[in-house]
Amino acid sequence: MREQRPVSRTSANGGMFVVTRHDDIRHVARDGTVFSSAAEHGAAVVVPETAEVLAPLFERDGAPQLAWRRHLRQFFSPPASARLEPYVRGLSREIVTRLVPEGRADFVAEIAARIPLLVVGALLGLPEARRPELAATVRAATFGGEAEGRAYAGFVLELIRERRGRPDDGGLLASVVNTPIDGHEASDRELLKFVLLLIAAGNLTTTDQLASTLLVLARDHELRARVAADPALIPALVEESVRFESAVAATGRTVRAETRLNGVGLSPGDRLLLTWGSGNRDEDHFPDGASFRLDRGRVRHLGWGAGPHRCIGLHLARMQLRVICEELLAAIPEFRLPPDFVPELTYGVIRGVRSLPVTWPPPLRPA
């Protein structure tokens, strides 16, 4: 499809154009004048029911979106991520060390779905004692029903109201609660939607990207042994994983003005689906793109997005992926999946692996 029909129309979800090549995806993502990211046109292309929830940050155009990003940048900058690194390293080491004697674990449940949630709690400024409560509430809402979802929303709303009018504690939550954005003081309802989105964005994408990275390591014993023996390769491992197994599978745009894309005529109202994973395997940019390679060097992949909606949390996510892999491989350099293992993947806007049941040789116990 990428070679023969790089911009291809489908009747799915009411009709849209699927954009598959790296250059076309980057062009559309960077041009917010012709291609709209507004909530009613962006996420709704893929998952219609997410449109209202996504509006606060990721699916806005122009000044409102830029105002939010400017305010949040201080919490996601390289220095801010570096300040969180000791916490991430200590947490990762504690969890992995506890697992070592067991000789088996589900790496998704115990690591990938756990650590990023606790880090989100730290980012929000929650006291350390309350971060597990946040994690437990999110997990219950993720796998539970309507009652668990209401309990989760109620918990977050309680956190918001606790911080109304109080001095800034340095956390992201207190800052957005007490600082007007673009001259607008957000209501509790607006803040609730924003914080729920922020927790989802900071947790789900990192969780799924980490799970996919661990799946690559569990499948490729030679690669895992090489990286475990030389931790300096871990940054390359992380970046290649983000390219090779993009957590964000696709996002939407809507055409605002008459235009052409790779020879295909587009009219106002036409909807586009940007397939980031396909663009990240485009052979014009990534020779042998369907293979996982650590020797690619600095490449302009699309795993962090592109344009004004490029992932604002990329430095934090990149740091977490690196540190968790460092701590895991230092403590458990050899782990394997069952011979008959078939990964159960999650599909939609975000893709990942539901479970990674691995085993490893436990340390010898004293006689």
Coordinates of C-alpha atoms in Angstrom, one line a residue:
M1 CA 0.0 0.0 0.0
R2 CA 2.8 2.4 0.9
E3 CA 4.5 1.8 -2.4
Q4 CA 1.5 1.5 -4.7
R5 CA -1.1 3.8 -3.2
P6 CA 0.5 6.0 -0.5
V7 CA -2.6 8.1 -0.1
S8 CA -5.5 5.7 -0.4
R9 CA -9.2 6.2 0.2
T10 CA -11.2 3.8 2.4
S11 CA -14.9 3.7 3.3
A12 CA -14.2 2.8 6.9
N13 CA -15.5 5.1 9.6
G14 CA -17.5 7.1 7.1
G15 CA -14.7 7.4 4.6
M16 CA -11.2 8.8 4.9
F17 CA -7.8 8.9 3.2
V18 CA -5.1 6.7 4.7
V19 CA -1.7 8.4 4.5
T20 CA 1.2 5.9 4.7
R21 CA 4.5 7.5 3.6
H22 CA 6.9 9.3 5.9
D23 CA 7.2 12.5 4.0
D24 CA 3.4 12.9 3.5
I25 CA 2.7 12.2 7.1
R26 CA 5.3 14.7 8.3
H27 CA 4.0 17.3 5.8
V28 CA 0.4 17.0 7.0
A29 CA 1.4 16.9 10.7
R30 CA 3.4 20.2 10.3
D31 CA 0.8 22.1 8.3
G32 CA -1.9 23.1 10.8
T33 CA -3.3 25.7 8.4
V34 CA -4.5 23.3 5.7
F35 CA -4.9 20.2 8.0
S36 CA -6.9 20.6 11.2
S37 CA -6.3 18.8 14.4
A38 CA -9.4 20.1 16.1
A39 CA -11.0 17.5 18.4
E40 CA -14.1 17.1 16.2
H41 CA -11.9 16.2 13.3
G42 CA -8.7 14.8 14.8
A43 CA -9.2 11.9 17.2
A44 CA -12.7 11.4 16.0
V45 CA -11.4 10.1 12.7
V46 CA -10.1 7.0 14.6
V47 CA -12.1 6.8 17.8
P48 CA -15.2 9.1 17.6
E49 CA -16.1 8.9 21.3
T50 CA -12.7 10.4 22.3
A51 CA -13.2 13.7 20.6
E52 CA -14.5 15.7 23.6
V53 CA -12.0 14.2 26.1
L54 CA -9.0 14.9 23.8
A55 CA -9.9 18.6 23.2
P56 CA -7.9 20.2 26.0
L57 CA -4.4 19.6 24.6
F58 CA -3.8 17.1 21.8
E59 CA -6.6 18.0 19.5
R60 CA -6.7 21.8 19.4
D61 CA -5.4 24.1 16.7
G62 CA -3.5 27.4 16.9
A63 CA -3.3 29.7 19.9
P64 CA -5.3 27.6 22.5
Q65 CA -3.1 24.5 21.9
L66 CA 0.1 26.6 21.9
A67 CA -0.9 28.3 25.2
W68 CA -1.3 24.9 26.9
R69 CA 1.9 23.6 25.5
R70 CA 3.9 26.7 26.6
H71 CA 2.7 26.4 30.1
L72 CA 3.4 22.6 30.3
R73 CA 6.8 22.8 28.7
Q74 CA 8.5 23.6 32.0
F75 CA 7.3 20.2 33.4
F76 CA 8.5 18.2 30.4
S77 CA 11.8 19.9 29.5
P78 CA 15.1 17.9 29.6
P79 CA 16.1 19.5 32.9
A80 CA 12.7 18.6 34.4
S81 CA 13.0 15.0 33.2
A82 CA 16.5 14.8 34.6
R83 CA 15.2 15.9 38.0
L84 CA 12.8 12.9 38.0
E85 CA 15.4 10.4 36.9
P86 CA 16.6 9.5 40.5
Y87 CA 13.0 8.7 41.4
V88 CA 12.5 6.6 38.3
R89 CA 15.8 4.8 38.9
G90 CA 15.1 4.1 42.5
L91 CA 11.6 2.9 41.8
S92 CA 12.7 0.7 38.9
R93 CA 15.5 -0.9 41.0
E94 CA 13.2 -1.5 43.9
I95 CA 10.6 -3.3 41.8
V96 CA 13.1 -5.3 39.7
T97 CA 15.1 -6.4 42.8
R98 CA 11.9 -7.7 44.4
L99 CA 11.2 -9.7 41.2
V100 CA 14.6 -11.3 40.8
P101 CA 14.2 -14.2 43.3
E102 CA 10.9 -15.2 41.8
G103 CA 12.3 -16.3 38.5
R104 CA 9.2 -15.4 36.7
A105 CA 6.9 -12.4 36.2
D106 CA 4.5 -10.7 33.8
F107 CA 6.7 -7.8 32.7
V108 CA 3.6 -5.8 31.6
A109 CA 1.7 -6.1 34.9
E110 CA 4.8 -5.7 37.1
I111 CA 6.9 -3.2 35.2
A112 CA 5.4 -1.6 32.1
A113 CA 2.0 -0.9 33.5
R114 CA 3.2 0.0 36.9
I115 CA 6.2 2.3 36.9
P116 CA 4.9 4.9 34.4
L117 CA 1.8 5.4 36.5
L118 CA 3.8 6.1 39.6
V119 CA 5.9 8.5 37.7
V120 CA 2.8 10.4 36.5
G121 CA 1.9 10.7 40.2
A122 CA 5.3 12.3 40.9
L123 CA 4.9 14.6 37.9
L124 CA 1.5 15.8 39.1
G125 CA 3.1 16.6 42.5
L126 CA 1.3 13.9 44.5
P127 CA 3.0 12.9 47.8
E128 CA 4.8 9.6 47.4
A129 CA 2.3 7.9 49.8
R130 CA -0.6 8.8 47.4
R131 CA 1.0 7.7 44.2
P132 CA 0.1 4.0 44.6
E133 CA -3.5 5.1 45.3
L134 CA -3.6 6.9 41.9
A135 CA -2.1 3.8 40.2
A136 CA -4.6 1.5 41.8
T137 CA -7.5 3.7 40.9
V138 CA -6.4 4.0 37.3
R139 CA -5.9 0.3 36.9
A140 CA -9.3 -0.4 38.4
A141 CA -10.9 2.0 35.9
T142 CA -9.0 0.5 33.0
F143 CA -10.1 -3.0 33.7
G144 CA -13.4 -2.4 35.5
G145 CA -16.8 -1.0 34.6
E146 CA -18.7 2.2 35.0
A147 CA -18.5 2.3 38.8
E148 CA -14.7 2.1 38.7
G149 CA -14.6 4.8 36.1
R150 CA -16.7 7.1 38.3
A151 CA -14.5 6.4 41.3
Y152 CA -11.4 7.3 39.2
A153 CA -12.9 10.6 38.0
G154 CA -14.0 11.3 41.6
F155 CA -10.5 10.7 42.9
V156 CA -9.0 13.0 40.3
L157 CA -11.6 15.7 41.0
E158 CA -10.8 15.5 44.7
L159 CA -7.1 16.1 43.9
I160 CA -8.0 19.1 41.8
R161 CA -10.2 20.6 44.5
E162 CA -7.5 20.0 47.2
R163 CA -5.2 22.3 45.2
R164 CA -7.6 25.1 44.4
G165 CA -6.3 28.3 45.9
R166 CA -3.3 26.7 47.6
P167 CA 0.3 27.7 47.1
D168 CA 2.0 26.1 44.2
D169 CA 3.8 22.9 45.4
G170 CA 5.9 22.7 42.3
G171 CA 3.8 19.9 40.8
L172 CA 2.1 20.1 37.5
L173 CA -1.4 19.6 39.0
A174 CA -1.2 22.6 41.3
S175 CA 0.2 24.7 38.5
V176 CA -2.6 24.1 36.0
V177 CA -5.3 24.4 38.7
N178 CA -4.1 27.8 39.9
T179 CA -2.7 29.4 36.7
P180 CA -5.1 30.9 34.1
I181 CA -4.1 29.6 30.6
D182 CA -4.4 32.2 27.8
G183 CA -6.4 34.4 30.2
H184 CA -8.9 31.7 31.0
E185 CA -9.3 30.1 34.4
A186 CA -10.4 26.5 33.8
S187 CA -13.4 25.1 35.6
D188 CA -13.3 21.9 37.6
R189 CA -14.9 20.0 34.7
E190 CA -12.3 21.3 32.2
L191 CA -9.5 20.5 34.6
L192 CA -10.9 17.0 35.2
K193 CA -10.9 16.3 31.5
F194 CA -7.4 17.7 31.1
V195 CA -5.9 15.8 34.0
L196 CA -7.6 12.5 32.9
L197 CA -6.1 13.0 29.4
L198 CA -2.7 13.9 30.9
I199 CA -2.7 10.7 33.0
A200 CA -3.7 8.6 30.0
A201 CA -1.2 10.2 27.7
G202 CA 1.7 10.0 30.2
N203 CA 0.8 6.4 31.2
L204 CA -0.6 4.5 28.2
T205 CA 1.9 5.5 25.6
T206 CA 4.9 4.9 27.8
T207 CA 3.4 1.7 29.1
D208 CA 2.8 0.3 25.6
Q209 CA 6.1 1.5 24.2
L210 CA 7.9 -0.1 27.2
A211 CA 6.0 -3.3 26.8
S212 CA 6.8 -3.4 23.0
T213 CA 10.5 -2.8 23.8
L214 CA 10.6 -5.6 26.3
L215 CA 8.8 -7.9 23.8
V216 CA 11.6 -7.2 21.3
L217 CA 14.3 -8.1 23.9
A218 CA 12.4 -11.2 25.0
R219 CA 12.2 -12.5 21.5
D220 CA 15.7 -11.6 20.3
H221 CA 18.1 -13.4 22.7
E222 CA 21.2 -12.2 20.8
L223 CA 20.1 -8.6 20.9
R224 CA 19.2 -8.8 24.6
A225 CA 22.6 -10.3 25.4
R226 CA 24.4 -7.6 23.4
V227 CA 22.6 -4.7 25.1
A228 CA 22.9 -6.3 28.6
A229 CA 26.6 -6.6 28.1
D230 CA 26.9 -3.0 26.8
P231 CA 24.4 -0.6 28.5
A232 CA 25.7 2.2 26.3
L233 CA 23.6 0.7 23.6
I234 CA 20.3 1.3 25.5
P235 CA 19.6 4.8 24.2
A236 CA 19.9 3.3 20.6
L237 CA 17.6 0.4 21.7
V238 CA 15.0 2.9 23.0
E239 CA 15.0 5.1 19.8
E240 CA 14.9 2.1 17.5
S241 CA 12.0 0.6 19.5
V242 CA 10.0 3.9 19.2
R243 CA 10.6 3.7 15.4
F244 CA 10.0 0.0 15.0
E245 CA 7.0 -0.4 17.4
S246 CA 5.3 3.0 17.4
A247 CA 3.0 3.1 20.4
V248 CA 0.8 5.7 18.7
A249 CA -0.5 3.8 15.6
A250 CA -2.5 6.6 13.9
T251 CA -4.1 10.0 14.4
G252 CA -6.5 12.0 12.3
R253 CA -6.7 15.3 10.5
T254 CA -9.3 17.1 8.5
V255 CA -8.7 19.1 5.3
R256 CA -9.5 22.8 5.6
A257 CA -8.6 24.0 2.1
E258 CA -8.4 22.6 -1.4
T259 CA -5.0 20.9 -1.8
R260 CA -3.1 17.9 -3.2
L261 CA -1.2 15.3 -1.3
N262 CA 1.2 13.0 -3.3
G263 CA -0.9 13.6 -6.4
V264 CA -4.3 13.0 -4.7
G265 CA -6.8 15.9 -4.7
L266 CA -8.3 16.7 -1.4
S267 CA -11.2 19.0 -0.6
P268 CA -12.3 20.8 2.6
G269 CA -14.0 18.3 5.0
D270 CA -12.0 15.3 3.7
R271 CA -10.6 13.3 6.6
L272 CA -7.1 11.8 6.8
L273 CA -5.7 9.0 8.9
L274 CA -1.9 9.5 9.5
T275 CA -0.4 6.0 10.0
W276 CA 2.7 6.8 12.0
G277 CA 3.8 3.1 12.2
S278 CA 3.8 2.9 8.4
G279 CA 5.8 6.1 8.0
N280 CA 8.4 4.7 10.4
R281 CA 9.1 1.7 8.2
D282 CA 9.2 3.7 4.9
E283 CA 12.2 2.3 3.0
D284 CA 12.9 5.7 1.5
H285 CA 14.0 6.9 5.0
F286 CA 14.8 3.6 6.8
P287 CA 16.7 1.0 4.7
D288 CA 15.6 -2.4 5.8
G289 CA 12.9 -0.7 7.7
A290 CA 11.1 -3.9 8.7
S291 CA 14.2 -5.0 10.7
F292 CA 15.2 -3.9 14.2
R293 CA 18.7 -2.4 14.0
L294 CA 20.8 -0.6 16.6
D295 CA 23.2 1.0 14.0
R296 CA 20.8 3.5 12.5
G297 CA 22.3 6.5 14.3
R298 CA 20.3 9.7 14.5
V299 CA 17.2 9.2 12.3
R300 CA 14.2 11.4 11.9
H301 CA 11.5 8.9 12.8
L302 CA 7.9 9.7 13.5
G303 CA 7.5 7.8 16.8
W304 CA 7.3 11.0 18.8
G305 CA 5.0 12.7 16.2
A306 CA 5.8 15.8 14.2
G307 CA 4.8 19.4 14.0
P308 CA 2.9 21.4 16.7
H309 CA 1.5 18.2 18.2
R310 CA 4.8 16.5 18.6
C311 CA 4.9 14.6 21.9
I312 CA 5.4 17.1 24.6
G313 CA 6.5 14.4 27.0
L314 CA 9.1 12.8 24.8
H315 CA 12.1 13.6 27.1
L316 CA 10.3 12.1 30.1
A317 CA 9.2 9.0 28.2
R318 CA 12.7 8.6 26.6
M319 CA 14.3 8.8 30.1
Q320 CA 11.9 6.3 31.6
L321 CA 12.4 3.8 28.8
R322 CA 16.2 4.1 29.1
V323 CA 16.4 3.9 32.9
I324 CA 13.9 1.0 33.3
C325 CA 15.8 -1.0 30.6
E326 CA 19.1 -0.2 32.3
E327 CA 17.9 -1.4 35.7
L328 CA 16.1 -4.4 34.3
L329 CA 19.0 -5.7 32.2
A330 CA 21.5 -5.1 35.0
A331 CA 19.4 -7.3 37.4
I332 CA 17.9 -9.8 34.9
P333 CA 20.1 -10.0 31.9
E334 CA 18.5 -13.2 30.6
F335 CA 14.7 -13.8 30.3
R336 CA 12.6 -15.8 28.0
L337 CA 9.0 -16.1 26.8
P338 CA 7.2 -19.5 26.7
P339 CA 8.0 -21.3 23.4
D340 CA 4.3 -21.1 22.3
F341 CA 3.8 -17.5 23.3
V342 CA 1.6 -15.4 20.9
P343 CA 1.4 -11.7 22.0
E344 CA -2.1 -10.4 22.5
L345 CA -2.0 -6.9 21.1
T346 CA -4.1 -3.8 21.9
Y347 CA -5.3 -1.9 18.9
G348 CA -6.7 1.5 18.2
V349 CA -5.1 4.9 18.6
I350 CA -2.5 3.3 20.9
R351 CA -1.1 -0.2 20.4
G352 CA 0.8 -2.4 22.7
V353 CA 1.1 -5.8 24.3
R354 CA -1.3 -6.9 27.1
S355 CA 1.0 -9.5 28.8
L356 CA 4.6 -10.7 28.8
P357 CA 4.9 -13.8 31.0
V358 CA 8.7 -14.3 31.1
T359 CA 11.0 -16.6 33.1
W360 CA 14.7 -16.4 34.1
P361 CA 17.2 -18.4 36.1
P362 CA 16.6 -17.3 39.7
P363 CA 19.7 -16.8 41.9
L364 CA 21.0 -19.8 43.8
R365 CA 19.7 -20.0 47.3
P366 CA 22.2 -20.7 50.1
A367 CA 22.2 -24.3 51.2

